[in-house]
Amino acid sequence: MAGKENAVKKYVVRLSSDEREQLEILIRKGKGPARRLLKARILLKANVSERGPEWSDSRIIAALDTTASMVYRVRKQLVEGFEAVLSRKQRATPAVPRIFDGEKEAKLIALACSKPPKGRARWTLRLLENKVVELGIVDHASDSTIGRTLKKTVSNPIVGSAGSSRRRPTAPS
C-alpha cells in the first residue's frame, strides 16, 4: 500500500489561507452540489501547508467514503487552478444537438398555432411530430422533442407544465 500511496501523492496540495477559508465557508454553508462539497473536504484534508491536517489519501478515502481516483483527480485539478477544482467544466457542444434551430422552431410554433387538421379539435404532440416530418421541416422528430421546444413558449396551450399534450384546466369565471 505504501507504493500506491506515494503514486497518488504526485500532486501535493498547498492551500493559501484565503483558499482554505473559502473552502471552510463553502462547507460550513453546506449548500451546493455534493460533488463540490466533497472536493472541498478532500482539499482541506490533503492540505500540507502550516494549518493543514496533511491526511494520507487512504485516510481521506475512508473518512469521506470516496475513491482513490477521486482524490487523485482533485489533487490533479488543483494544479490547473483553484477555481477549476470547484467549478464544472462546461461542454463545448450540447449533449444532444438541437433539431429545431431558429427558423425550424418558428415554423413549428406557426404550425402549432395554426388550425388543426380536419376532424381534430386541437393539435397533439404526435400530430405535430408527424406533420413537421411530412412538411419537410425536419427529417425526424419525437413528441418529446416537440414538447420541449414548445414548452419554451409561455402562452402555449398545447403543452402543459409537465410536457403533456393535455390543456390546463381554466379557472371558473
Short mmCIF file of C-alpha atoms in Angstrom, two decimals:
data_model
loop_
_atom_site.label_atom_id
_atom_site.label_comp_id
_atom_site.label_asym_id
_atom_site.label_seq_id
_atom_site.Cartn_x
_atom_site.Cartn_y
_atom_site.Cartn_z
CA MET A 1 0.00 0.00 0.00
CA ALA A 2 2.92 2.36 0.65
CA GLY A 3 3.95 2.28 -3.02
CA LYS A 4 0.47 3.18 -4.14
CA GLU A 5 0.26 5.92 -1.52
CA ASN A 6 3.33 7.63 -2.96
CA ALA A 7 1.98 7.35 -6.51
CA VAL A 8 -1.22 9.15 -5.54
CA LYS A 9 0.70 11.93 -3.80
CA LYS A 10 2.25 13.06 -7.08
CA TYR A 11 0.21 16.27 -6.74
CA VAL A 12 0.77 17.96 -3.37
CA VAL A 13 -1.99 20.21 -2.02
CA ARG A 14 -0.77 23.51 -0.55
CA LEU A 15 -3.62 25.88 0.17
CA SER A 16 -3.19 29.56 0.96
CA SER A 17 -5.06 30.92 3.97
CA ASP A 18 -7.58 32.60 1.62
CA GLU A 19 -8.22 29.35 -0.27
CA ARG A 20 -8.59 27.40 2.97
CA GLU A 21 -11.01 29.99 4.35
CA GLN A 22 -13.06 29.91 1.13
CA LEU A 23 -13.33 26.11 1.33
CA GLU A 24 -14.28 26.19 5.02
CA ILE A 25 -17.05 28.73 4.31
CA LEU A 26 -18.32 26.57 1.45
CA ILE A 27 -18.51 23.52 3.71
CA ARG A 28 -19.96 25.44 6.65
CA LYS A 29 -22.83 26.71 4.48
CA GLY A 30 -23.44 23.16 3.31
CA LYS A 31 -25.18 24.40 0.18
CA GLY A 32 -24.14 23.49 -3.30
CA PRO A 33 -23.60 20.35 -5.32
CA ALA A 34 -22.49 17.36 -3.24
CA ARG A 35 -19.51 16.77 -5.51
CA ARG A 36 -18.25 20.34 -4.95
CA LEU A 37 -18.54 19.91 -1.18
CA LEU A 38 -16.71 16.57 -1.37
CA LYS A 39 -13.89 18.16 -3.38
CA ALA A 40 -13.62 20.96 -0.82
CA ARG A 41 -13.35 18.42 2.02
CA ILE A 42 -10.70 16.45 0.13
CA LEU A 43 -8.61 19.58 -0.42
CA LEU A 44 -8.85 20.60 3.23
CA LYS A 45 -7.85 17.14 4.48
CA ALA A 46 -4.98 16.79 1.97
CA ASN A 47 -3.59 20.25 2.70
CA VAL A 48 0.11 20.14 3.69
CA SER A 49 0.55 23.84 4.45
CA GLU A 50 1.10 25.14 8.00
CA ARG A 51 -2.55 24.76 9.15
CA GLY A 52 -3.41 21.67 7.12
CA PRO A 53 -4.06 18.27 8.71
CA GLU A 54 -1.98 16.55 5.99
CA TRP A 55 -4.05 13.37 5.96
CA SER A 56 -2.93 10.41 3.90
CA ASP A 57 -5.01 9.51 0.87
CA SER A 58 -6.15 6.23 2.41
CA ARG A 59 -7.39 8.11 5.48
CA ILE A 60 -9.23 10.66 3.29
CA ILE A 61 -10.81 7.84 1.27
CA ALA A 62 -12.03 6.08 4.41
CA ALA A 63 -13.25 9.23 6.18
CA LEU A 64 -15.08 10.76 3.21
CA ASP A 65 -16.26 7.46 1.71
CA THR A 66 -14.77 8.23 -1.68
CA THR A 67 -12.37 6.58 -4.13
CA ALA A 68 -8.66 6.85 -4.75
CA SER A 69 -9.29 8.08 -8.28
CA MET A 70 -11.48 10.92 -6.94
CA VAL A 71 -8.74 12.04 -4.55
CA TYR A 72 -6.18 11.82 -7.36
CA ARG A 73 -8.37 13.85 -9.76
CA VAL A 74 -8.99 16.57 -7.16
CA ARG A 75 -5.25 16.86 -6.48
CA LYS A 76 -4.54 16.99 -10.22
CA GLN A 77 -7.27 19.60 -10.86
CA LEU A 78 -5.72 21.85 -8.23
CA VAL A 79 -2.67 22.14 -10.50
CA GLU A 80 -4.98 23.59 -13.19
CA GLY A 81 -6.19 26.21 -10.73
CA PHE A 82 -8.13 26.54 -7.50
CA GLU A 83 -11.37 27.57 -9.27
CA ALA A 84 -11.03 24.67 -11.74
CA VAL A 85 -11.46 22.20 -8.89
CA LEU A 86 -14.73 23.65 -7.65
CA SER A 87 -16.40 24.50 -10.95
CA ARG A 88 -17.73 22.08 -13.53
CA LYS A 89 -16.15 22.06 -16.94
CA GLN A 90 -18.65 23.38 -19.47
CA ARG A 91 -19.37 21.29 -22.54
CA ALA A 92 -18.21 22.77 -25.84
CA THR A 93 -21.25 21.33 -27.61
CA PRO A 94 -24.60 20.21 -26.22
CA ALA A 95 -25.03 16.53 -25.42
CA VAL A 96 -27.79 16.26 -28.00
CA PRO A 97 -27.71 18.60 -30.99
CA ARG A 98 -30.80 20.75 -31.42
CA ILE A 99 -33.18 19.56 -34.10
CA PHE A 100 -35.14 22.80 -34.18
CA ASP A 101 -32.92 25.82 -34.78
CA GLY A 102 -34.38 29.34 -35.00
CA GLU A 103 -36.10 29.05 -38.40
CA LYS A 104 -37.37 25.50 -37.90
CA GLU A 105 -38.57 26.37 -34.41
CA ALA A 106 -40.51 29.34 -35.81
CA LYS A 107 -42.16 27.06 -38.37
CA LEU A 108 -43.09 24.59 -35.62
CA ILE A 109 -44.64 27.34 -33.50
CA ALA A 110 -46.55 28.70 -36.50
CA LEU A 111 -47.82 25.19 -37.23
CA ALA A 112 -48.85 24.67 -33.60
CA CYS A 113 -50.75 27.96 -33.65
CA SER A 114 -52.49 27.14 -36.92
CA LYS A 115 -55.83 25.40 -37.32
CA PRO A 116 -55.57 21.66 -36.51
CA PRO A 117 -56.28 19.02 -39.16
CA LYS A 118 -59.85 18.41 -40.23
CA GLY A 119 -61.78 16.36 -37.71
CA ARG A 120 -59.44 17.27 -34.81
CA ALA A 121 -60.27 19.74 -32.06
CA ARG A 122 -56.61 20.64 -31.43
CA TRP A 123 -53.03 19.73 -32.25
CA THR A 124 -51.43 16.93 -30.25
CA LEU A 125 -47.69 16.39 -29.93
CA ARG A 126 -47.99 13.23 -32.01
CA LEU A 127 -49.86 15.07 -34.80
CA LEU A 128 -47.25 17.84 -34.78
CA GLU A 129 -44.47 15.26 -34.86
CA ASN A 130 -45.91 13.65 -38.00
CA LYS A 131 -46.72 16.97 -39.67
CA VAL A 132 -43.24 18.55 -39.29
CA VAL A 133 -41.71 15.47 -40.94
CA GLU A 134 -44.39 15.42 -43.64
CA LEU A 135 -43.81 19.11 -44.43
CA GLY A 136 -40.04 18.57 -44.54
CA ILE A 137 -39.30 20.99 -41.71
CA VAL A 138 -37.09 18.31 -40.13
CA ASP A 139 -36.07 14.80 -41.17
CA HIS A 140 -37.21 13.23 -37.92
CA ALA A 141 -38.66 14.34 -34.60
CA SER A 142 -40.20 12.89 -31.49
CA ASP A 143 -43.16 14.11 -29.48
CA SER A 144 -40.84 14.77 -26.53
CA THR A 145 -38.60 16.98 -28.70
CA ILE A 146 -41.65 18.86 -29.96
CA GLY A 147 -42.90 19.20 -26.37
CA ARG A 148 -39.57 20.55 -25.09
CA THR A 149 -39.36 23.04 -27.94
CA LEU A 150 -42.90 24.29 -27.45
CA LYS A 151 -42.60 24.34 -23.67
CA LYS A 152 -40.22 27.28 -24.03
CA THR A 153 -43.11 29.43 -25.25
CA VAL A 154 -45.09 30.76 -22.28
CA SER A 155 -48.51 31.07 -23.90
CA ASN A 156 -48.51 27.60 -25.43
CA PRO A 157 -51.89 25.89 -24.91
CA ILE A 158 -50.64 22.60 -26.38
CA VAL A 159 -48.06 21.68 -23.81
CA GLY A 160 -48.89 21.70 -20.10
CA SER A 161 -46.40 22.24 -17.32
CA ALA A 162 -45.36 18.58 -17.29
CA GLY A 163 -44.92 18.40 -21.05
CA SER A 164 -48.15 16.51 -21.64
CA SER A 165 -50.45 17.25 -24.54
CA ARG A 166 -53.43 17.98 -22.28
CA ARG A 167 -54.71 21.51 -21.85
CA ARG A 168 -54.52 23.11 -18.46
CA PRO A 169 -57.84 23.47 -16.68
CA THR A 170 -59.13 27.00 -16.69
CA ALA A 171 -60.31 28.71 -13.54
CA PRO A 172 -64.06 29.35 -13.27
CA SER A 173 -65.03 32.95 -14.05
#
